Amino acid sequence: MGNVEEPQNSNISSVPQLADAAAGLNLYDTASHAVSPFKPIRPGHVGIYVCGATVQSSPHIGHIRAAVAFDIVRRWMLRLGYDVTFVRNVTDIDDKILDKAAAAGQQWWARAYYYEREFTRAYDTLGVLPPTVEPRATGHIPDMVELIERIIRNGHAYVVRDSDGNPTGNVYFDVASWPHYGELTHQKQGAVEADEAAAVADRMGPSVDAAGNDKYNPIDPADASPDKHDPRDFALWKAPKDTDPQDARWATPFGVGRPGWHIECSAMSHRYLGEAFDIHGGGLDLRFPHHENEMAQTRAAGWNSAARWMHSAWVTAKGEKMSKSLGNGLSVPAVLAEHSAWVVRYALGSVQYRSMLEWSDQTLAEAQAAYERVSNFIDRAGSALGEQPERDEISAIGADDLPQDFVAAMNNDINVSGATAAIFSAIRDGNAVLSQVQGALDDATRAQVRATLVAVRAMLDTLGLDPLADPWAIAAVDGENSKAGKALDALISAQLEARQQARAAKDFATADAIRDSLAAAGILIEDAPTGSTWSLK
């Protein structure tokens, strides 16, 4: 992606009509360690930058959890009526990419692109909305060079030179020159003030005050250089290693080399969101050093950076962060081979984004049970109505038209657990109404059932889980949405016809046997003067 691409927003000169509920949105901010009212920089518009993947190898569940978490944040913003510009970058130049490509006999850029596509397939399969812009680091080298030059001019970075005074290609941020360093993570001069999630991150990784090797993100060799003025200084630009290919090097005023990890996000967020934007997101393990360094260098360049920093917690396996480096990473293709994409997405988004998510068989079993409850109600309600509301109607439902308990939960720092409870409460009420119906629905009951069905699907859609939306597209009530649904409907209809013939012949033993066998298979039969209908329990 070239560095001249601009975000494809809707009309940014207009102010969208917001839901009244938008005034009640409260979000956590890592920098303040507090939940506070959300107020966008520009009325009606929200700019979000989320750190994307370093495309070195296949995505695992830990990677995708962050994508799902911020997809839900974005979807709620849209439901509130905001115009959202969502930027998610791709890190396609990195020591890990270069080293793994060399070991596999690949071109580094070919490896990066291959795994970028694999990440995209995972996002698409799990219903993550495509970003407004998805810039690659290699497409924004001029932006990075210009940014580094700004930081140098402002006195907050230095170029390492050789004995003859020539630039070596190494440029470091001068932490001592920036008194605000450490403000994001509240780690300054030995005093650590952190919330519970941040404290976990500090125990499991490095901090400003306790520098050391991070088993999740090993220290960049450039950051271990003896040329640094201060151990805390970090690389903005790096001289190439002897093993780096020639096409992984760029000529700059401060020498040939390639970008440091942190500089790319500052450059790309500024390119697409400007000098100030609303939310910067990423995984909890990025808060230090990546986001601390990013905030420092962005502000040292004279820009404002993000107004709010949000971090999604980890997926853990037996209490340990899921990570390839620890050997417990579960690849997305492997998980999807055993579980439906809807179930995997539900499991990944089943708790609030700031809560650690323990990945286990029980987590997936609970997600499967949730799927069955959801799909059975939607199927049953649609069958009673004789139709399913169109997708356009579901997507048009604004936050003010959703149940209040759902809105309150989502406005409370995207409390997905509370939102899910609201969904199942509505399903329970809807099933209770349907269970009392004898025969055809009267107008009042029809309106009640339909309103509940629309509300349930709209709430699910806000979480990216409406089963009748892409990419899920489960079979609708009458099976018209899939070949499997049509086949199932044909088989059950034949059974119902045989049961009807048995009843007409007063062979009630056969009729009851057919009913019982269908019930044992999870098929609910409802008899009415107009005939018998079926639904999944």
Short mmCIF file of C-alpha atoms in Angstrom, two decimals, residues 185-499:
data_model
loop_
_atom_site.label_atom_id
_atom_site.label_comp_id
_atom_site.label_asym_id
_atom_site.label_seq_id
_atom_site.Cartn_x
_atom_site.Cartn_y
_atom_site.Cartn_z
CA THR A 185 2.07 3.02 31.91
CA HIS A 186 2.52 5.14 35.05
CA GLN A 187 6.03 3.86 35.57
CA LYS A 188 8.39 6.65 36.49
CA GLN A 189 11.39 6.87 38.80
CA GLY A 190 10.71 3.57 40.50
CA ALA A 191 7.06 4.29 41.36
CA VAL A 192 4.62 1.87 39.78
CA GLU A 193 0.95 2.76 39.89
CA ALA A 194 -1.01 0.24 37.88
CA ASP A 195 -4.39 -1.43 37.71
CA GLU A 196 -4.73 -5.20 38.02
CA ALA A 197 -4.36 -5.98 34.31
CA ALA A 198 -1.35 -3.71 33.98
CA ALA A 199 0.21 -5.27 37.06
CA VAL A 200 -0.12 -8.70 35.45
CA ALA A 201 1.62 -7.37 32.35
CA ASP A 202 4.42 -5.94 34.47
CA ARG A 203 4.99 -9.25 36.23
CA MET A 204 5.08 -11.15 32.94
CA GLY A 205 7.16 -8.65 30.95
CA PRO A 206 9.58 -5.73 31.27
CA SER A 207 8.78 -2.30 32.67
CA VAL A 208 10.45 1.11 32.56
CA ASP A 209 12.02 0.48 35.96
CA ALA A 210 12.85 -3.18 35.55
CA ALA A 211 14.32 -3.44 32.09
CA GLY A 212 15.07 -6.93 30.92
CA ASN A 213 14.38 -9.51 28.30
CA ASP A 214 10.69 -10.00 27.53
CA LYS A 215 9.90 -13.64 26.79
CA TYR A 216 6.93 -12.53 24.69
CA ASN A 217 8.70 -9.78 22.71
CA PRO A 218 12.46 -10.35 22.91
CA ILE A 219 14.68 -7.27 22.94
CA ASP A 220 15.53 -5.89 19.51
CA PRO A 221 19.30 -6.35 19.01
CA ALA A 222 19.50 -2.69 17.98
CA ASP A 223 18.10 -1.68 21.37
CA ALA A 224 20.92 -3.59 23.07
CA SER A 225 23.60 -1.57 21.26
CA PRO A 226 26.48 -0.05 23.29
CA ASP A 227 26.09 3.07 21.09
CA LYS A 228 23.03 4.16 23.07
CA HIS A 229 23.40 7.11 25.44
CA ASP A 230 20.98 5.60 27.95
CA PRO A 231 19.80 1.99 28.40
CA ARG A 232 16.21 3.19 28.00
CA ASP A 233 16.83 4.72 24.55
CA PHE A 234 15.21 2.84 21.68
CA ALA A 235 15.82 2.52 17.95
CA LEU A 236 13.97 4.74 15.50
CA TRP A 237 16.07 3.59 12.54
CA LYS A 238 18.40 0.59 12.43
CA ALA A 239 21.53 -0.14 10.44
CA PRO A 240 21.12 -3.41 8.53
CA LYS A 241 22.55 -6.67 9.76
CA ASP A 242 25.07 -8.37 7.50
CA THR A 243 22.47 -11.03 6.75
CA ASP A 244 19.76 -8.57 5.70
CA PRO A 245 18.95 -8.73 1.97
CA GLN A 246 19.67 -5.69 -0.17
CA ASP A 247 15.99 -5.08 -0.84
CA ALA A 248 15.34 -4.78 2.90
CA ARG A 249 17.45 -1.61 3.16
CA TRP A 250 16.55 2.02 2.48
CA ALA A 251 18.89 4.98 2.02
CA THR A 252 18.17 7.94 4.32
CA PRO A 253 19.96 11.13 5.49
CA PHE A 254 21.04 9.18 8.59
CA GLY A 255 22.38 6.15 6.72
CA VAL A 256 21.19 2.98 5.05
CA GLY A 257 18.92 0.81 7.16
CA ARG A 258 15.35 -0.03 8.01
CA PRO A 259 12.75 1.22 10.47
CA GLY A 260 12.56 0.41 14.14
CA TRP A 261 9.40 -1.33 15.27
CA HIS A 262 7.81 1.58 17.11
CA ILE A 263 8.25 4.35 14.51
CA GLU A 264 5.96 2.76 11.93
CA CYS A 265 2.78 3.14 14.00
CA SER A 266 3.44 6.80 14.77
CA ALA A 267 3.97 7.49 11.07
CA MET A 268 0.94 5.57 9.83
CA SER A 269 -1.50 6.77 12.48
CA HIS A 270 -0.53 10.34 11.65
CA ARG A 271 -0.84 9.72 7.92
CA TYR A 272 -4.41 8.46 8.16
CA LEU A 273 -5.81 10.01 11.34
CA GLY A 274 -3.92 13.28 11.68
CA GLU A 275 -2.10 14.88 14.60
CA ALA A 276 -4.76 13.84 17.11
CA PHE A 277 -7.16 10.93 17.07
CA ASP A 278 -9.54 9.32 19.51
CA ILE A 279 -8.43 5.76 20.31
CA HIS A 280 -5.24 3.76 19.99
CA GLY A 281 -5.77 0.06 20.61
CA GLY A 282 -3.73 -3.10 20.84
CA GLY A 283 -2.94 -6.10 22.98
CA LEU A 284 -1.94 -5.65 26.62
CA ASP A 285 1.60 -6.84 25.92
CA LEU A 286 2.11 -3.82 23.63
CA ARG A 287 1.60 -1.21 26.33
CA PHE A 288 5.30 -1.43 27.18
CA PRO A 289 7.59 -0.93 25.47
CA HIS A 290 5.80 -0.50 22.12
CA HIS A 291 3.05 1.94 23.03
CA GLU A 292 5.07 3.79 25.65
CA ASN A 293 7.73 4.41 23.03
CA GLU A 294 5.19 5.23 20.37
CA MET A 295 3.49 7.84 22.55
CA ALA A 296 6.83 9.42 23.44
CA GLN A 297 8.14 9.70 19.88
CA THR A 298 4.81 10.96 18.50
CA ARG A 299 4.54 13.73 21.08
CA ALA A 300 8.24 14.55 20.79
CA ALA A 301 7.59 15.20 17.10
CA GLY A 302 5.09 17.86 18.12
CA TRP A 303 1.91 15.86 17.57
CA ASN A 304 -0.78 14.95 20.09
CA SER A 305 -1.06 11.18 19.51
CA ALA A 306 -4.12 9.32 20.76
CA ALA A 307 -6.55 10.84 23.23
CA ARG A 308 -7.29 7.42 24.73
CA TRP A 309 -5.32 4.17 24.86
CA MET A 310 -7.18 0.86 25.12
CA HIS A 311 -5.62 -2.57 25.56
CA SER A 312 -7.23 -5.97 25.21
CA ALA A 313 -6.07 -8.64 27.64
CA TRP A 314 -4.50 -11.91 26.65
CA VAL A 315 -5.82 -15.29 25.79
CA THR A 316 -4.25 -17.65 28.31
CA ALA A 317 -3.85 -21.40 28.33
CA LYS A 318 -3.54 -22.77 31.87
CA GLY A 319 -2.78 -19.25 33.07
CA GLU A 320 0.06 -18.61 30.61
CA LYS A 321 -0.15 -16.09 27.78
CA MET A 322 -0.78 -17.82 24.48
CA SER A 323 2.37 -17.31 22.43
CA LYS A 324 4.26 -19.13 19.71
CA SER A 325 7.49 -18.52 21.59
CA LEU A 326 6.14 -20.58 24.49
CA GLY A 327 4.87 -23.38 22.29
CA ASN A 328 1.22 -23.12 23.33
CA GLY A 329 -0.14 -21.15 20.39
CA LEU A 330 -3.25 -22.56 18.77
CA SER A 331 -3.37 -21.71 15.09
CA VAL A 332 -6.65 -20.33 13.80
CA PRO A 333 -6.90 -22.93 10.99
CA ALA A 334 -6.42 -25.74 13.51
CA VAL A 335 -9.14 -24.42 15.81
CA LEU A 336 -11.54 -23.81 12.91
CA ALA A 337 -11.03 -27.37 11.74
CA GLU A 338 -12.76 -28.55 14.91
CA HIS A 339 -15.20 -25.73 15.69
CA SER A 340 -17.47 -23.45 13.68
CA ALA A 341 -16.30 -19.89 13.09
CA TRP A 342 -19.32 -18.50 14.98
CA VAL A 343 -18.45 -20.57 18.03
CA VAL A 344 -14.80 -19.47 17.92
CA ARG A 345 -15.75 -15.80 17.57
CA TYR A 346 -18.25 -16.08 20.42
CA ALA A 347 -15.59 -17.66 22.62
CA LEU A 348 -13.04 -14.94 21.77
CA GLY A 349 -15.50 -12.15 22.50
CA SER A 350 -17.29 -13.72 25.44
CA VAL A 351 -15.71 -11.52 28.11
CA GLN A 352 -14.93 -7.83 28.33
CA TYR A 353 -11.87 -6.88 26.32
CA ARG A 354 -9.83 -6.01 29.45
CA SER A 355 -10.41 -9.40 31.05
CA MET A 356 -8.02 -12.30 30.57
CA LEU A 357 -9.64 -15.08 28.53
CA GLU A 358 -8.76 -18.62 29.52
CA TRP A 359 -8.90 -20.83 26.42
CA SER A 360 -10.09 -24.36 27.12
CA ASP A 361 -12.48 -27.08 26.02
CA GLN A 362 -15.01 -25.67 28.48
CA THR A 363 -14.76 -22.21 26.85
CA LEU A 364 -15.62 -23.73 23.48
CA ALA A 365 -18.34 -25.98 24.91
CA GLU A 366 -20.04 -22.94 26.46
CA ALA A 367 -19.78 -21.12 23.13
CA GLN A 368 -21.36 -24.10 21.34
CA ALA A 369 -24.21 -24.15 23.86
CA ALA A 370 -24.73 -20.42 23.29
CA TYR A 371 -24.91 -21.02 19.55
CA GLU A 372 -27.58 -23.63 19.98
CA ARG A 373 -29.70 -21.38 22.22
CA VAL A 374 -29.35 -18.45 19.82
CA SER A 375 -30.00 -20.33 16.59
CA ASN A 376 -32.87 -22.32 18.06
CA PHE A 377 -34.70 -19.18 19.18
CA ILE A 378 -34.14 -17.40 15.88
CA ASP A 379 -35.33 -20.48 14.03
CA ARG A 380 -38.36 -20.95 16.28
CA ALA A 381 -39.42 -17.30 16.19
CA GLY A 382 -38.98 -17.09 12.44
CA SER A 383 -41.02 -20.25 12.00
CA ALA A 384 -43.86 -18.84 14.09
CA LEU A 385 -43.79 -15.61 12.10
CA GLY A 386 -43.35 -17.34 8.76
CA GLU A 387 -40.47 -15.01 7.90
CA GLN A 388 -37.15 -13.61 9.03
CA PRO A 389 -36.58 -9.85 9.17
CA GLU A 390 -34.28 -8.70 6.38
CA ARG A 391 -30.65 -7.91 7.15
CA ASP A 392 -31.15 -4.26 6.20
CA GLU A 393 -33.73 -3.91 8.95
CA ILE A 394 -31.41 -5.49 11.53
CA SER A 395 -28.39 -3.36 10.61
CA ALA A 396 -30.50 -0.17 10.67
CA ILE A 397 -31.51 -0.58 14.32
CA GLY A 398 -29.86 2.20 16.33
CA ALA A 399 -28.63 1.96 19.90
CA ASP A 400 -31.66 3.86 21.20
CA ASP A 401 -33.93 1.07 19.92
CA LEU A 402 -32.06 -1.73 21.68
CA PRO A 403 -32.97 -3.07 25.16
CA GLN A 404 -31.77 -0.76 27.90
CA ASP A 405 -29.83 -3.44 29.79
CA PHE A 406 -27.84 -4.21 26.64
CA VAL A 407 -27.10 -0.53 26.00
CA ALA A 408 -26.08 0.02 29.63
CA ALA A 409 -23.65 -2.91 29.47
CA MET A 410 -22.06 -1.81 26.20
CA ASN A 411 -21.75 1.78 27.41
CA ASN A 412 -20.01 0.49 30.53
CA ASP A 413 -16.60 0.05 28.88
CA ILE A 414 -17.94 -2.52 26.39
CA ASN A 415 -19.06 -5.00 29.05
CA VAL A 416 -19.72 -7.92 26.73
CA SER A 417 -20.65 -10.28 29.55
CA GLY A 418 -23.48 -7.97 30.60
CA ALA A 419 -24.51 -7.48 26.98
CA THR A 420 -24.65 -11.23 26.43
CA ALA A 421 -26.77 -11.63 29.56
CA ALA A 422 -29.22 -9.11 28.08
CA ILE A 423 -29.39 -11.13 24.86
CA PHE A 424 -30.20 -14.38 26.65
CA SER A 425 -32.73 -12.63 28.85
CA ALA A 426 -34.57 -11.49 25.71
CA ILE A 427 -34.33 -15.00 24.24
CA ARG A 428 -35.78 -16.47 27.43
CA ASP A 429 -38.69 -14.02 27.34
CA GLY A 430 -39.27 -14.69 23.65
CA ASN A 431 -39.33 -18.44 24.16
CA ALA A 432 -41.80 -18.04 27.03
CA VAL A 433 -44.19 -16.16 24.75
CA LEU A 434 -43.84 -18.74 21.98
CA SER A 435 -44.49 -21.61 24.41
CA GLN A 436 -47.85 -20.10 25.33
CA VAL A 437 -49.02 -19.82 21.73
CA GLN A 438 -51.66 -22.25 20.56
CA GLY A 439 -52.19 -22.15 16.81
CA ALA A 440 -51.58 -19.06 14.71
CA LEU A 441 -50.24 -15.88 16.29
CA ASP A 442 -52.69 -13.08 16.90
CA ASP A 443 -51.63 -9.58 15.84
CA ALA A 444 -50.45 -8.49 19.28
CA THR A 445 -48.42 -11.64 19.89
CA ARG A 446 -46.99 -11.51 16.38
CA ALA A 447 -45.81 -7.94 16.98
CA GLN A 448 -44.29 -8.94 20.33
CA VAL A 449 -42.46 -11.96 18.91
CA ARG A 450 -41.21 -9.99 15.93
CA ALA A 451 -39.96 -7.13 18.10
CA THR A 452 -38.08 -9.58 20.31
CA LEU A 453 -36.58 -11.35 17.31
CA VAL A 454 -35.42 -8.07 15.77
CA ALA A 455 -33.93 -6.93 19.10
CA VAL A 456 -32.10 -10.23 19.64
CA ARG A 457 -30.63 -10.24 16.15
CA ALA A 458 -29.64 -6.55 16.38
CA MET A 459 -27.90 -7.13 19.72
CA LEU A 460 -26.11 -10.15 18.29
CA ASP A 461 -25.18 -8.12 15.22
CA THR A 462 -23.59 -5.49 17.46
CA LEU A 463 -21.27 -8.24 18.69
CA GLY A 464 -20.75 -9.52 15.14
CA LEU A 465 -22.84 -12.61 15.86
CA ASP A 466 -26.15 -12.36 14.00
CA PRO A 467 -26.33 -15.93 12.65
CA LEU A 468 -28.15 -14.78 9.53
CA ALA A 469 -25.47 -12.23 8.59
CA ASP A 470 -22.34 -12.81 6.60
CA PRO A 471 -20.19 -14.78 7.10
CA TRP A 472 -22.32 -17.08 9.23
CA ALA A 473 -25.44 -17.55 7.10
CA ILE A 474 -26.92 -20.45 9.01
CA ALA A 475 -30.01 -22.12 7.59
CA ALA A 476 -33.13 -20.02 8.17
CA VAL A 477 -36.36 -21.45 9.53
CA ASP A 478 -37.62 -22.99 6.32
CA GLY A 479 -34.16 -24.05 5.18
CA GLU A 480 -34.05 -21.68 2.21
CA ASN A 481 -30.62 -20.38 3.15
CA SER A 482 -28.69 -23.61 2.65
CA LYS A 483 -28.72 -26.96 0.94
CA ALA A 484 -28.41 -28.64 4.32
CA GLY A 485 -31.45 -26.74 5.57
CA LYS A 486 -33.49 -27.76 2.55
CA ALA A 487 -32.50 -31.39 2.98
CA LEU A 488 -33.36 -31.31 6.71
CA ASP A 489 -36.71 -29.68 6.01
CA ALA A 490 -37.54 -32.30 3.37
CA LEU A 491 -36.70 -35.19 5.71
CA ILE A 492 -38.68 -33.82 8.64
CA SER A 493 -41.63 -32.83 6.43
CA ALA A 494 -41.78 -36.43 5.20
CA GLN A 495 -41.86 -37.63 8.80
CA LEU A 496 -44.62 -35.14 9.65
CA GLU A 497 -46.64 -36.32 6.64
CA ALA A 498 -46.25 -39.94 7.77
CA ARG A 499 -47.31 -38.92 11.28
#
